[in-house]
mmCIF file of C-alpha atoms and ligand atoms in Angstrom:
data_model
loop_
_atom_site.group_PDB
_atom_site.id
_atom_site.type_symbol
_atom_site.label_atom_id
_atom_site.label_comp_id
_atom_site.label_asym_id
_atom_site.label_seq_id
_atom_site.Cartn_x
_atom_site.Cartn_y
_atom_site.Cartn_z
ATOM 1 C CA UNK A 550 -0.031 -0.028 -0.007
ATOM 2 C CA UNK A 551 1.333 3.444 -0.927
ATOM 3 C CA UNK A 552 1.929 5.896 1.926
ATOM 4 C CA UNK A 553 -1.319 7.745 2.805
ATOM 5 C CA UNK A 554 -2.632 10.213 2.250
ATOM 6 C CA UNK A 555 -1.275 9.944 -1.256
ATOM 7 C CA UNK A 556 0.054 13.466 -2.086
ATOM 8 C CA UNK A 557 -1.629 14.844 -5.244
ATOM 9 C CA UNK A 558 -1.351 18.572 -4.520
ATOM 10 C CA UNK A 559 1.898 19.222 -6.209
ATOM 11 C CA UNK A 560 0.617 22.366 -7.694
ATOM 12 C CA UNK A 561 0.175 23.900 -4.233
ATOM 13 C CA UNK A 562 3.685 23.052 -3.154
ATOM 14 C CA UNK A 563 6.071 20.088 -3.726
ATOM 15 C CA UNK A 564 8.337 18.155 -1.481
ATOM 16 C CA UNK A 565 11.898 19.396 -1.241
ATOM 17 C CA UNK A 566 14.060 17.053 -3.363
ATOM 18 C CA UNK A 567 16.582 15.348 -1.044
ATOM 19 C CA UNK A 568 19.448 16.637 -3.337
ATOM 20 C CA UNK A 569 18.130 20.228 -2.861
ATOM 21 C CA UNK A 570 18.051 19.683 0.908
ATOM 22 C CA UNK A 571 21.757 18.383 0.797
ATOM 23 C CA UNK A 572 22.647 21.358 -1.200
ATOM 24 C CA UNK A 573 21.188 23.801 1.330
ATOM 25 C CA UNK A 574 22.428 22.416 4.568
ATOM 26 C CA UNK A 575 26.056 23.531 4.576
ATOM 27 C CA UNK A 576 24.814 27.170 4.211
ATOM 28 C CA UNK A 577 22.912 27.009 7.468
ATOM 29 C CA UNK A 578 25.766 25.677 9.538
ATOM 30 C CA UNK A 579 29.171 25.912 7.913
ATOM 31 C CA UNK A 580 29.138 28.696 5.211
ATOM 32 C CA UNK A 581 26.817 30.905 7.155
ATOM 33 C CA UNK A 582 28.411 34.340 6.210
ATOM 34 C CA UNK A 583 26.504 37.346 4.928
ATOM 35 C CA UNK A 584 26.953 37.181 1.129
ATOM 36 C CA UNK A 585 27.478 40.961 1.317
ATOM 37 C CA UNK A 586 30.397 40.847 3.719
ATOM 38 C CA UNK A 587 33.268 41.177 1.495
ATOM 39 C CA UNK A 588 36.100 41.228 4.157
ATOM 40 C CA UNK A 589 36.384 37.431 4.888
ATOM 41 C CA UNK A 590 35.979 33.950 3.534
ATOM 42 C CA UNK A 591 32.559 33.391 5.241
ATOM 43 C CA UNK A 592 31.153 36.177 3.174
ATOM 44 C CA UNK A 593 33.068 35.264 0.040
ATOM 45 C CA UNK A 594 31.849 31.700 0.125
ATOM 46 C CA UNK A 595 28.254 32.681 0.814
ATOM 47 C CA UNK A 596 28.489 35.229 -2.043
ATOM 48 C CA UNK A 597 29.945 32.583 -4.405
ATOM 49 C CA UNK A 598 26.927 30.273 -3.543
ATOM 50 C CA UNK A 599 24.553 33.104 -4.275
ATOM 51 C CA UNK A 600 26.147 33.827 -7.616
ATOM 52 C CA UNK A 601 26.181 30.112 -8.393
ATOM 53 C CA UNK A 602 22.623 29.798 -7.804
ATOM 54 C CA UNK A 603 21.876 32.983 -9.910
ATOM 55 C CA UNK A 604 23.694 31.255 -12.726
ATOM 56 C CA UNK A 605 21.647 28.073 -12.337
ATOM 57 C CA UNK A 606 18.368 30.050 -12.440
ATOM 58 C CA UNK A 607 19.477 32.044 -15.437
ATOM 59 C CA UNK A 608 20.607 28.918 -17.267
ATOM 60 C CA UNK A 609 17.258 27.159 -16.799
ATOM 61 C CA UNK A 610 15.363 29.975 -18.485
ATOM 62 C CA UNK A 611 17.931 31.085 -21.086
ATOM 63 C CA UNK A 612 18.765 34.334 -19.278
ATOM 64 C CA UNK A 613 21.839 36.047 -18.264
ATOM 65 C CA UNK A 614 22.831 35.796 -14.504
ATOM 66 C CA UNK A 615 22.716 39.592 -14.086
ATOM 67 C CA UNK A 616 19.061 39.506 -15.151
ATOM 68 C CA UNK A 617 17.991 37.353 -12.207
ATOM 69 C CA UNK A 618 16.747 39.135 -8.883
ATOM 70 C CA UNK A 619 16.048 36.831 -5.927
ATOM 71 C CA UNK A 620 12.836 37.349 -4.182
ATOM 72 C CA UNK A 621 10.831 35.590 -1.374
ATOM 73 C CA UNK A 622 8.737 33.772 -3.932
ATOM 74 C CA UNK A 623 6.468 34.304 -6.945
ATOM 75 C CA UNK A 624 4.156 36.566 -5.036
ATOM 76 C CA UNK A 625 6.846 39.036 -4.467
ATOM 77 C CA UNK A 626 8.274 38.693 -7.892
ATOM 78 C CA UNK A 627 5.005 39.361 -9.550
ATOM 79 C CA UNK A 628 4.290 42.317 -7.221
ATOM 80 C CA UNK A 629 7.732 43.931 -8.018
ATOM 81 C CA UNK A 630 7.150 43.271 -11.772
ATOM 82 C CA UNK A 631 3.662 44.829 -11.927
ATOM 83 C CA UNK A 632 3.826 47.556 -9.250
ATOM 84 C CA UNK A 633 7.426 48.330 -10.244
ATOM 85 C CA UNK A 634 6.613 48.983 -13.980
ATOM 86 C CA UNK A 635 3.637 51.058 -13.024
ATOM 87 C CA UNK A 636 5.537 53.099 -10.389
ATOM 88 C CA UNK A 637 8.362 53.764 -12.984
ATOM 89 C CA UNK A 638 5.784 55.144 -15.496
ATOM 90 C CA UNK A 639 3.665 57.094 -13.028
ATOM 91 C CA UNK A 640 5.174 60.526 -13.666
ATOM 92 C CA UNK A 641 4.993 60.065 -17.507
ATOM 93 C CA UNK A 642 1.396 58.784 -17.159
ATOM 94 C CA UNK A 643 0.473 62.192 -15.644
ATOM 95 C CA UNK A 644 2.007 63.751 -18.829
ATOM 96 C CA UNK A 645 0.032 61.552 -21.421
ATOM 97 C CA UNK A 646 2.192 58.461 -20.978
ATOM 98 C CA UNK A 647 0.967 54.829 -21.135
ATOM 99 C CA UNK A 648 -1.858 54.077 -18.829
ATOM 100 C CA UNK A 649 -3.226 50.686 -19.574
ATOM 101 C CA UNK A 650 -2.434 47.458 -17.916
ATOM 102 C CA UNK A 651 -3.750 44.158 -19.544
ATOM 103 C CA UNK A 652 -4.155 40.841 -17.693
ATOM 104 C CA UNK A 653 -6.238 37.675 -17.845
ATOM 105 C CA UNK A 654 -9.238 36.580 -15.768
ATOM 106 C CA UNK A 655 -7.466 33.388 -14.793
ATOM 107 C CA UNK A 656 -4.250 34.866 -13.374
ATOM 108 C CA UNK A 657 -2.995 33.934 -9.897
ATOM 109 C CA UNK A 658 -4.123 36.380 -7.160
ATOM 110 C CA UNK A 659 -0.525 37.648 -6.849
ATOM 111 C CA UNK A 660 -1.187 39.198 -10.249
ATOM 112 C CA UNK A 661 -4.865 40.154 -10.085
ATOM 113 C CA UNK A 662 -4.591 41.741 -6.755
ATOM 114 C CA UNK A 663 -1.744 44.278 -7.548
ATOM 115 C CA UNK A 664 -3.643 44.937 -10.768
ATOM 116 C CA UNK A 665 -6.843 45.725 -8.823
ATOM 117 C CA UNK A 666 -4.860 48.090 -6.452
ATOM 118 C CA UNK A 667 -3.403 49.770 -9.547
ATOM 119 C CA UNK A 668 -6.969 50.224 -10.957
ATOM 120 C CA UNK A 669 -7.913 52.074 -7.806
ATOM 121 C CA UNK A 670 -4.881 54.187 -8.180
ATOM 122 C CA UNK A 671 -6.104 55.483 -11.606
ATOM 123 C CA UNK A 672 -4.584 52.874 -13.975
ATOM 124 C CA UNK A 673 -6.847 51.588 -16.745
ATOM 125 C CA UNK A 674 -6.788 47.763 -16.051
ATOM 126 C CA UNK A 675 -8.303 45.496 -18.535
ATOM 127 C CA UNK A 676 -8.909 41.916 -17.502
ATOM 128 C CA UNK A 677 -9.515 39.753 -20.464
ATOM 129 C CA UNK A 678 -11.749 36.640 -20.522
ATOM 130 C CA UNK A 679 -10.568 33.215 -21.571
ATOM 131 C CA UNK A 680 -12.341 30.629 -23.759
ATOM 132 C CA UNK A 681 -13.910 27.398 -22.465
ATOM 133 C CA UNK A 682 -10.490 25.710 -22.847
ATOM 134 C CA UNK A 683 -8.943 28.291 -20.605
ATOM 135 C CA UNK A 684 -6.970 30.081 -23.206
ATOM 136 C CA UNK A 685 -7.126 33.716 -24.159
ATOM 137 C CA UNK A 686 -8.549 34.749 -27.514
ATOM 138 C CA UNK A 687 -5.601 36.329 -29.372
ATOM 139 C CA UNK A 688 -7.927 38.556 -31.612
ATOM 140 C CA UNK A 689 -9.420 40.076 -28.382
ATOM 141 C CA UNK A 690 -6.006 40.245 -26.963
ATOM 142 C CA UNK A 691 -4.803 42.252 -29.931
ATOM 143 C CA UNK A 692 -7.652 44.497 -29.708
ATOM 144 C CA UNK A 693 -7.015 45.221 -25.991
ATOM 145 C CA UNK A 694 -3.332 46.097 -26.483
ATOM 146 C CA UNK A 695 -2.385 49.371 -28.084
ATOM 147 C CA UNK A 696 0.236 52.093 -27.980
ATOM 148 C CA UNK A 697 -1.323 53.365 -24.734
ATOM 149 C CA UNK A 698 -0.661 49.922 -23.124
ATOM 150 C CA UNK A 699 2.126 49.972 -20.506
ATOM 151 C CA UNK A 700 2.148 46.429 -19.261
ATOM 152 C CA UNK A 701 0.760 43.058 -20.061
ATOM 153 C CA UNK A 702 0.785 40.353 -17.358
ATOM 154 C CA UNK A 703 -0.077 36.967 -18.761
ATOM 155 C CA UNK A 704 0.729 33.675 -16.992
ATOM 156 C CA UNK A 705 2.511 30.810 -18.808
ATOM 157 C CA UNK A 706 0.835 27.824 -17.071
ATOM 158 C CA UNK A 707 -2.327 28.083 -14.891
ATOM 159 C CA UNK A 708 -2.204 26.781 -11.378
ATOM 160 C CA UNK A 709 -5.689 25.293 -11.373
ATOM 161 C CA UNK A 710 -6.282 24.094 -14.782
ATOM 162 C CA UNK A 711 -2.772 23.589 -16.079
ATOM 163 C CA UNK A 712 -3.399 25.342 -19.488
ATOM 164 C CA UNK A 713 -0.612 27.122 -21.304
ATOM 165 C CA UNK A 714 -1.185 30.671 -22.597
ATOM 166 C CA UNK A 715 0.278 31.403 -25.999
ATOM 167 C CA UNK A 716 3.053 33.732 -24.587
ATOM 168 C CA UNK A 717 5.194 33.993 -27.813
ATOM 169 C CA UNK A 718 2.095 35.213 -29.786
ATOM 170 C CA UNK A 719 1.113 37.479 -26.947
ATOM 171 C CA UNK A 720 4.673 38.894 -26.964
ATOM 172 C CA UNK A 721 4.583 39.677 -30.772
ATOM 173 C CA UNK A 722 1.482 41.794 -30.092
ATOM 174 C CA UNK A 723 3.210 43.452 -27.072
ATOM 175 C CA UNK A 724 6.318 44.210 -29.175
ATOM 176 C CA UNK A 725 4.285 45.756 -31.960
ATOM 177 C CA UNK A 726 2.749 48.260 -29.463
ATOM 178 C CA UNK A 727 5.772 48.819 -27.255
ATOM 179 C CA UNK A 728 4.126 47.261 -24.224
ATOM 180 C CA UNK A 729 6.229 45.545 -21.574
ATOM 181 C CA UNK A 730 5.352 41.859 -20.993
ATOM 182 C CA UNK A 731 5.371 40.045 -17.638
ATOM 183 C CA UNK A 732 4.637 36.385 -17.328
ATOM 184 C CA UNK A 733 4.075 34.383 -14.149
ATOM 185 C CA UNK A 734 5.916 31.183 -15.042
ATOM 186 C CA UNK A 735 5.614 29.580 -11.543
ATOM 187 C CA UNK A 736 3.678 26.528 -12.704
ATOM 188 C CA UNK A 737 5.650 26.109 -15.945
ATOM 189 C CA UNK A 738 9.177 26.105 -14.500
ATOM 190 C CA UNK A 739 10.562 22.526 -14.167
ATOM 191 C CA UNK A 740 7.708 21.078 -16.030
ATOM 192 C CA UNK A 741 8.111 22.445 -19.606
ATOM 193 C CA UNK A 742 11.190 24.114 -21.243
ATOM 194 C CA UNK A 743 11.018 27.910 -20.559
ATOM 195 C CA UNK A 744 13.208 30.231 -22.511
ATOM 196 C CA UNK A 745 12.870 34.041 -22.014
ATOM 197 C CA UNK A 746 14.081 34.782 -25.533
ATOM 198 C CA UNK A 747 11.806 32.229 -27.253
ATOM 199 C CA UNK A 748 8.803 33.534 -25.158
ATOM 200 C CA UNK A 749 9.859 37.184 -25.746
ATOM 201 C CA UNK A 750 9.099 38.246 -22.141
ATOM 202 C CA UNK A 751 10.594 41.183 -20.394
ATOM 203 C CA UNK A 752 9.737 40.081 -16.776
ATOM 204 C CA UNK A 753 9.203 36.439 -15.479
ATOM 205 C CA UNK A 754 8.305 35.326 -11.987
ATOM 206 C CA UNK A 755 9.085 31.957 -10.526
ATOM 207 C CA UNK A 756 9.049 30.158 -7.187
ATOM 208 C CA UNK A 757 11.306 27.404 -5.801
ATOM 209 C CA UNK A 758 8.623 25.481 -3.811
ATOM 210 C CA UNK A 759 6.692 24.662 -6.910
ATOM 211 C CA UNK A 760 9.456 22.537 -8.370
ATOM 212 C CA UNK A 761 11.046 20.719 -5.354
ATOM 213 C CA UNK A 762 12.909 23.637 -3.959
ATOM 214 C CA UNK A 763 12.324 25.316 -0.483
ATOM 215 C CA UNK A 764 9.484 27.693 0.314
ATOM 216 C CA UNK A 765 10.511 31.240 0.778
ATOM 217 C CA UNK A 766 12.526 31.942 -2.330
ATOM 218 C CA UNK A 767 11.692 32.748 -5.844
ATOM 219 C CA UNK A 768 13.225 34.870 -8.708
ATOM 220 C CA UNK A 769 12.202 37.652 -10.984
ATOM 221 C CA UNK A 770 13.876 37.806 -14.382
ATOM 222 C CA UNK A 771 14.315 41.406 -15.491
ATOM 223 C CA UNK A 772 15.420 41.861 -19.112
ATOM 224 C CA UNK A 773 18.726 43.623 -19.368
ATOM 225 C CA UNK A 774 18.303 44.986 -22.929
ATOM 226 C CA UNK A 775 16.196 46.705 -23.791
ATOM 227 C CA UNK A 776 16.177 47.683 -20.155
ATOM 228 C CA UNK A 777 12.883 47.431 -18.283
ATOM 229 C CA UNK A 778 12.050 50.435 -16.304
ATOM 230 C CA UNK A 779 11.359 49.154 -12.862
ATOM 231 C CA UNK A 780 10.962 51.170 -9.642
ATOM 232 C CA UNK A 781 11.766 49.122 -6.399
ATOM 233 C CA UNK A 782 8.947 48.665 -3.842
ATOM 234 C CA UNK A 783 11.380 48.614 -0.934
ATOM 235 C CA UNK A 784 14.554 50.576 -0.190
ATOM 236 C CA UNK A 785 17.480 49.522 1.890
ATOM 237 C CA UNK A 786 21.022 48.351 1.399
ATOM 238 C CA UNK A 787 20.688 48.219 -2.487
ATOM 239 C CA UNK A 788 21.083 44.435 -2.847
ATOM 240 C CA UNK A 789 19.793 42.630 -5.985
ATOM 241 C CA UNK A 790 20.509 45.776 -8.158
ATOM 242 C CA UNK A 791 18.400 47.835 -5.717
ATOM 243 C CA UNK A 792 15.278 45.902 -7.081
ATOM 244 C CA UNK A 793 14.961 43.792 -3.994
ATOM 245 C CA UNK A 794 17.114 45.081 -1.186
ATOM 246 C CA UNK A 795 17.846 43.028 1.944
ATOM 247 C CA UNK A 796 20.155 40.226 2.660
ATOM 248 C CA UNK A 797 19.569 37.392 0.321
ATOM 249 C CA UNK A 798 18.704 34.058 1.973
ATOM 250 C CA UNK A 799 21.883 32.042 0.889
ATOM 251 C CA UNK A 800 20.673 28.500 2.000
ATOM 252 C CA UNK A 801 17.320 28.943 0.266
ATOM 253 C CA UNK A 802 19.151 30.340 -2.843
ATOM 254 C CA UNK A 803 21.468 27.285 -2.807
ATOM 255 C CA UNK A 804 18.242 25.168 -2.774
ATOM 256 C CA UNK A 805 16.774 27.127 -5.672
ATOM 257 C CA UNK A 806 20.023 26.735 -7.669
ATOM 258 C CA UNK A 807 19.994 22.961 -7.159
ATOM 259 C CA UNK A 808 16.306 22.742 -7.933
ATOM 260 C CA UNK A 809 16.987 24.571 -11.252
ATOM 261 C CA UNK A 810 19.992 22.358 -12.082
ATOM 262 C CA UNK A 811 17.946 19.132 -11.480
ATOM 263 C CA UNK A 812 15.011 20.592 -13.528
ATOM 264 C CA UNK A 813 17.423 21.317 -16.394
ATOM 265 C CA UNK A 814 18.949 17.905 -16.361
ATOM 266 C CA UNK A 815 15.890 15.821 -15.671
ATOM 267 C CA UNK A 816 12.939 17.747 -16.940
ATOM 268 C CA UNK A 817 12.309 15.657 -20.031
ATOM 269 C CA UNK A 818 12.495 12.276 -18.288
ATOM 270 C CA UNK A 819 10.423 13.782 -15.317
ATOM 271 C CA UNK A 820 7.762 15.327 -17.581
ATOM 272 C CA UNK A 821 7.493 11.894 -19.516
ATOM 273 C CA UNK A 822 6.951 9.949 -16.315
ATOM 274 C CA UNK A 823 4.565 12.453 -14.812
ATOM 275 C CA UNK A 824 2.631 12.521 -17.936
ATOM 276 C CA UNK A 825 2.236 8.747 -17.982
ATOM 277 C CA UNK A 826 1.245 8.721 -14.280
ATOM 278 C CA UNK A 827 -1.370 11.454 -14.819
ATOM 279 C CA UNK A 828 -2.819 9.526 -17.916
ATOM 280 C CA UNK A 829 -2.958 6.348 -15.665
ATOM 281 C CA UNK A 830 -4.872 8.354 -12.947
ATOM 282 C CA UNK A 831 -7.189 9.876 -15.450
ATOM 283 C CA UNK A 832 -7.869 6.493 -17.175
ATOM 284 C CA UNK A 833 -8.589 4.983 -13.801
ATOM 285 C CA UNK A 834 -10.861 7.696 -12.852
ATOM 286 C CA UNK A 835 -12.739 7.750 -16.114
ATOM 287 C CA UNK A 836 -13.226 3.938 -15.968
ATOM 288 C CA UNK A 837 -14.613 4.130 -12.555
ATOM 289 C CA UNK A 838 -16.544 7.351 -12.955
ATOM 290 C CA UNK A 839 -17.644 7.777 -16.646
ATOM 291 C CA UNK A 840 -19.160 11.183 -15.687
ATOM 292 C CA UNK A 841 -15.803 12.724 -14.635
ATOM 293 C CA UNK A 842 -15.050 15.673 -16.898
ATOM 294 C CA UNK A 843 -11.669 17.211 -17.568
ATOM 295 C CA UNK A 844 -11.487 20.966 -17.732
ATOM 296 C CA UNK A 845 -9.008 23.098 -19.588
ATOM 297 C CA UNK A 846 -7.444 22.656 -23.003
ATOM 298 C CA UNK A 847 -6.785 18.873 -23.692
ATOM 299 C CA UNK A 848 -3.265 19.239 -24.953
ATOM 300 C CA UNK A 849 -2.001 22.776 -24.386
ATOM 301 C CA UNK A 850 -1.174 22.132 -20.727
ATOM 302 C CA UNK A 851 1.615 21.178 -18.353
ATOM 303 C CA UNK A 852 2.001 17.495 -17.505
ATOM 304 C CA UNK A 853 0.643 16.647 -13.986
ATOM 305 C CA UNK A 854 -2.509 18.684 -13.722
ATOM 306 C CA UNK A 855 -6.047 17.181 -13.862
ATOM 307 C CA UNK A 856 -8.908 19.578 -13.088
ATOM 308 C CA UNK A 857 -11.721 17.130 -12.842
ATOM 309 C CA UNK A 858 -15.454 17.773 -12.406
ATOM 310 C CA UNK A 859 -17.702 15.206 -10.804
ATOM 311 C CA UNK A 860 -21.246 16.284 -12.000
ATOM 312 C CA UNK A 861 -23.665 16.536 -9.265
ATOM 313 C CA UNK A 862 -21.131 16.374 -6.569
ATOM 314 C CA UNK A 863 -19.416 18.976 -4.277
ATOM 315 C CA UNK A 864 -15.689 19.392 -4.956
ATOM 316 C CA UNK A 865 -15.305 20.558 -1.409
ATOM 317 C CA UNK A 866 -17.051 17.439 -0.021
ATOM 318 C CA UNK A 867 -14.899 15.259 -2.154
ATOM 319 C CA UNK A 868 -11.733 16.913 -0.965
ATOM 320 C CA UNK A 869 -12.924 16.322 2.600
ATOM 321 C CA UNK A 870 -14.071 12.847 2.070
ATOM 322 C CA UNK A 871 -10.824 11.550 0.694
ATOM 323 C CA UNK A 872 -8.421 13.669 2.839
ATOM 324 C CA UNK A 873 -7.222 10.718 4.906
ATOM 325 C CA UNK A 874 -6.343 8.763 1.660
ATOM 326 C CA UNK A 875 -5.700 11.288 -1.007
ATOM 327 C CA UNK A 876 -4.413 14.855 -0.451
ATOM 328 C CA UNK A 877 -6.047 17.152 -3.084
ATOM 329 C CA UNK A 878 -7.720 20.553 -3.265
ATOM 330 C CA UNK A 879 -10.584 22.234 -4.929
ATOM 331 C CA UNK A 880 -8.625 24.907 -6.617
ATOM 332 C CA UNK A 881 -5.671 27.068 -5.777
ATOM 333 C CA UNK A 882 -4.317 26.652 -2.220
ATOM 334 C CA UNK A 883 -4.662 30.381 -1.811
ATOM 335 C CA UNK A 884 -8.399 30.713 -2.564
ATOM 336 C CA UNK A 885 -9.705 27.246 -1.541
ATOM 337 C CA UNK A 886 -10.503 28.338 1.846
ATOM 338 C CA UNK A 887 -13.189 30.529 0.417
ATOM 339 C CA UNK A 888 -16.641 28.952 -0.043
ATOM 340 C CA UNK A 889 -17.319 30.507 -3.403
ATOM 341 C CA UNK A 890 -16.378 28.548 -6.477
ATOM 342 C CA UNK A 891 -12.955 29.256 -8.091
ATOM 343 C CA UNK A 892 -12.971 32.309 -10.332
ATOM 344 C CA UNK A 893 -10.607 30.440 -12.740
ATOM 345 C CA UNK A 894 -13.270 27.730 -13.292
ATOM 346 C CA UNK A 895 -15.977 30.437 -13.417
ATOM 347 C CA UNK A 896 -13.941 32.135 -16.193
ATOM 348 C CA UNK A 897 -14.280 28.950 -18.347
ATOM 349 C CA UNK A 898 -18.057 29.670 -18.414
ATOM 350 C CA UNK A 899 -18.805 26.074 -17.257
ATOM 351 C CA UNK A 900 -21.441 27.426 -14.780
ATOM 352 C CA UNK A 901 -21.332 27.638 -10.998
ATOM 353 C CA UNK A 902 -22.507 24.127 -10.414
ATOM 354 C CA UNK A 903 -19.785 22.442 -12.669
ATOM 355 C CA UNK A 904 -17.179 24.714 -11.045
ATOM 356 C CA UNK A 905 -18.344 23.588 -7.516
ATOM 357 C CA UNK A 906 -18.079 20.029 -8.448
ATOM 358 C CA UNK A 907 -14.430 20.325 -9.577
ATOM 359 C CA UNK A 908 -11.257 19.215 -7.796
ATOM 360 C CA UNK A 909 -7.584 19.608 -8.808
ATOM 361 C CA UNK A 910 -5.265 16.620 -8.870
ATOM 362 C CA UNK A 911 -1.638 17.425 -9.428
ATOM 363 C CA UNK A 912 0.937 14.641 -9.922
ATOM 364 C CA UNK A 913 4.653 15.267 -9.229
ATOM 365 C CA UNK A 914 8.139 13.767 -9.239
ATOM 366 C CA UNK A 915 7.619 11.576 -6.236
ATOM 367 C CA UNK A 916 4.358 9.940 -7.114
ATOM 368 C CA UNK A 917 4.122 6.311 -8.241
ATOM 369 C CA UNK A 918 1.922 4.161 -10.375
ATOM 370 C CA UNK A 919 0.621 2.315 -7.331
ATOM 371 C CA UNK A 920 -0.428 5.745 -5.936
ATOM 372 C CA UNK A 921 -2.319 6.530 -9.221
ATOM 373 C CA UNK A 922 -4.359 3.264 -8.896
ATOM 374 C CA UNK A 923 -5.123 3.738 -5.309
ATOM 375 C CA UNK A 924 -5.985 7.404 -5.770
ATOM 376 C CA UNK A 925 -8.509 6.529 -8.605
ATOM 377 C CA UNK A 926 -10.073 3.881 -6.494
ATOM 378 C CA UNK A 927 -10.459 6.126 -3.378
ATOM 379 C CA UNK A 928 -11.813 9.089 -5.380
ATOM 380 C CA UNK A 929 -14.392 6.874 -7.194
ATOM 381 C CA UNK A 930 -15.350 5.244 -3.891
ATOM 382 C CA UNK A 931 -15.789 8.648 -2.206
ATOM 383 C CA UNK A 932 -17.651 10.474 -5.009
ATOM 384 C CA UNK A 933 -20.498 7.907 -4.773
ATOM 385 C CA UNK A 934 -21.101 8.019 -8.514
ATOM 386 C CA UNK A 935 -24.183 5.830 -9.070
ATOM 387 C CA UNK A 936 -22.774 3.963 -12.105
ATOM 388 C CA UNK A 937 -19.792 2.881 -10.084
ATOM 389 C CA UNK A 938 -22.251 1.126 -7.624
ATOM 390 C CA UNK A 939 -24.028 -0.451 -10.510
ATOM 391 C CA UNK A 940 -20.853 -1.776 -12.166
ATOM 392 C CA UNK A 941 -20.205 -4.073 -9.249
ATOM 393 C CA UNK A 942 -16.519 -3.229 -9.171
ATOM 394 C CA UNK A 943 -16.886 -1.576 -5.826
ATOM 395 C CA UNK A 944 -17.121 -5.042 -4.269
ATOM 396 C CA UNK A 945 -13.525 -5.703 -5.453
ATOM 397 C CA UNK A 946 -12.295 -2.651 -3.531
ATOM 398 C CA UNK A 947 -9.597 -3.352 -0.882
ATOM 399 C CA UNK A 948 -8.850 -0.659 1.654
HETATM 400 C C1 PLP B 430 2.040 29.283 -6.200
HETATM 401 C C2 PLP B 430 1.908 30.301 -7.189
HETATM 402 C C3 PLP B 430 2.224 31.675 -7.090
HETATM 403 C C4 PLP B 430 2.746 32.198 -5.657
HETATM 404 O O1 PLP B 430 3.975 31.635 -5.324
HETATM 405 P P1 PLP B 430 4.622 31.890 -3.952
HETATM 406 O O2 PLP B 430 6.127 31.629 -4.169
HETATM 407 O O3 PLP B 430 4.018 31.031 -3.013
HETATM 408 O O4 PLP B 430 4.397 33.352 -3.475
HETATM 409 C C5 PLP B 430 2.156 32.588 -7.986
HETATM 410 N N1 PLP B 430 1.602 32.213 -9.260
HETATM 411 C C6 PLP B 430 1.275 30.822 -9.557
HETATM 412 C C7 PLP B 430 0.801 30.457 -10.808
HETATM 413 C C8 PLP B 430 1.473 29.958 -8.457
HETATM 414 O O5 PLP B 430 1.155 28.641 -8.802
#
């Protein structure tokens, strides 16, 4: 029997890879210097680790090390990107500069919330809808972006439904209009190849704990040339090019670097394995619950995500009913405490009832085939789907 509850909430956070933990430990206890102390070996070695990590992050996304700014996670990275670009343009806006910010209805709260704040501060914020498959309509996007558009923030992969936005196409439209493009790539990093030049982005946010690194560290890619105009949100010692002052957490950075190194080396095999596991889980579920519905684009998606609706059921009740056996969530971890249905699912136009009936299953590096089989059995047992009872297979169930 696999260890229970089976962890299928890898889009909320992932276990730290043992190799990542090993890479971090010396920086807590041995090489504990301040990376900005330049008078002794403790500081030099810490600084070396910090710069090594910066290079690993840069290499994973096709960037230059000087374009990487360490942050506390994706929430801070996205806030610095969005608020920072707006702040840097503020004076010009008053003199007739760019005043529009365009984003998508299915963005993470760490993008939508700063955008809503900026709307209250007088920026014209346009939140574009997505289609039933979760993907933005490029014609509607092209119409919303013009020469008055300062910033576009569009996520690469969605945290609830896993779908991928056409960032390269979005970038072409931004370029044609001189708009800066930020992408929240938190759910894509480590799962699919991400290259800032192929995507054509100016700013990109990521977080270590979504790909087997530690919680509490992330990074913001800030394009060097053409230079992105970015005002810092905090002031202090001027670290991280002044964009994110404060002492960088060296142990966490070492972990992020190692997570990036592993992702770069093993992403293809990891993705193949996770895709196979996810298909196995989905096949098992569909077999046992023929009514189960998969939301989001069928192929333009990251490996590992299943957003599954169980018609007539309550997603919240399912999560609760299986919680001792399978660890899943209804939507994003950040909004699932709210009783209302996920705004991401609502944006698909599937209706409130279907949205309420949906759970997110997310498969990761440390899951196994046996876990997929056990999870689909537990889920079908606890979702009480009538056809399951009729099929007689429930009798064969072994706890
Ligand atoms: C988890 C997540 C975030 C927030 O990341 P933190 O590092 O926890 O702040 C932002 N965007 C997406 C898409 C996420 O999945």
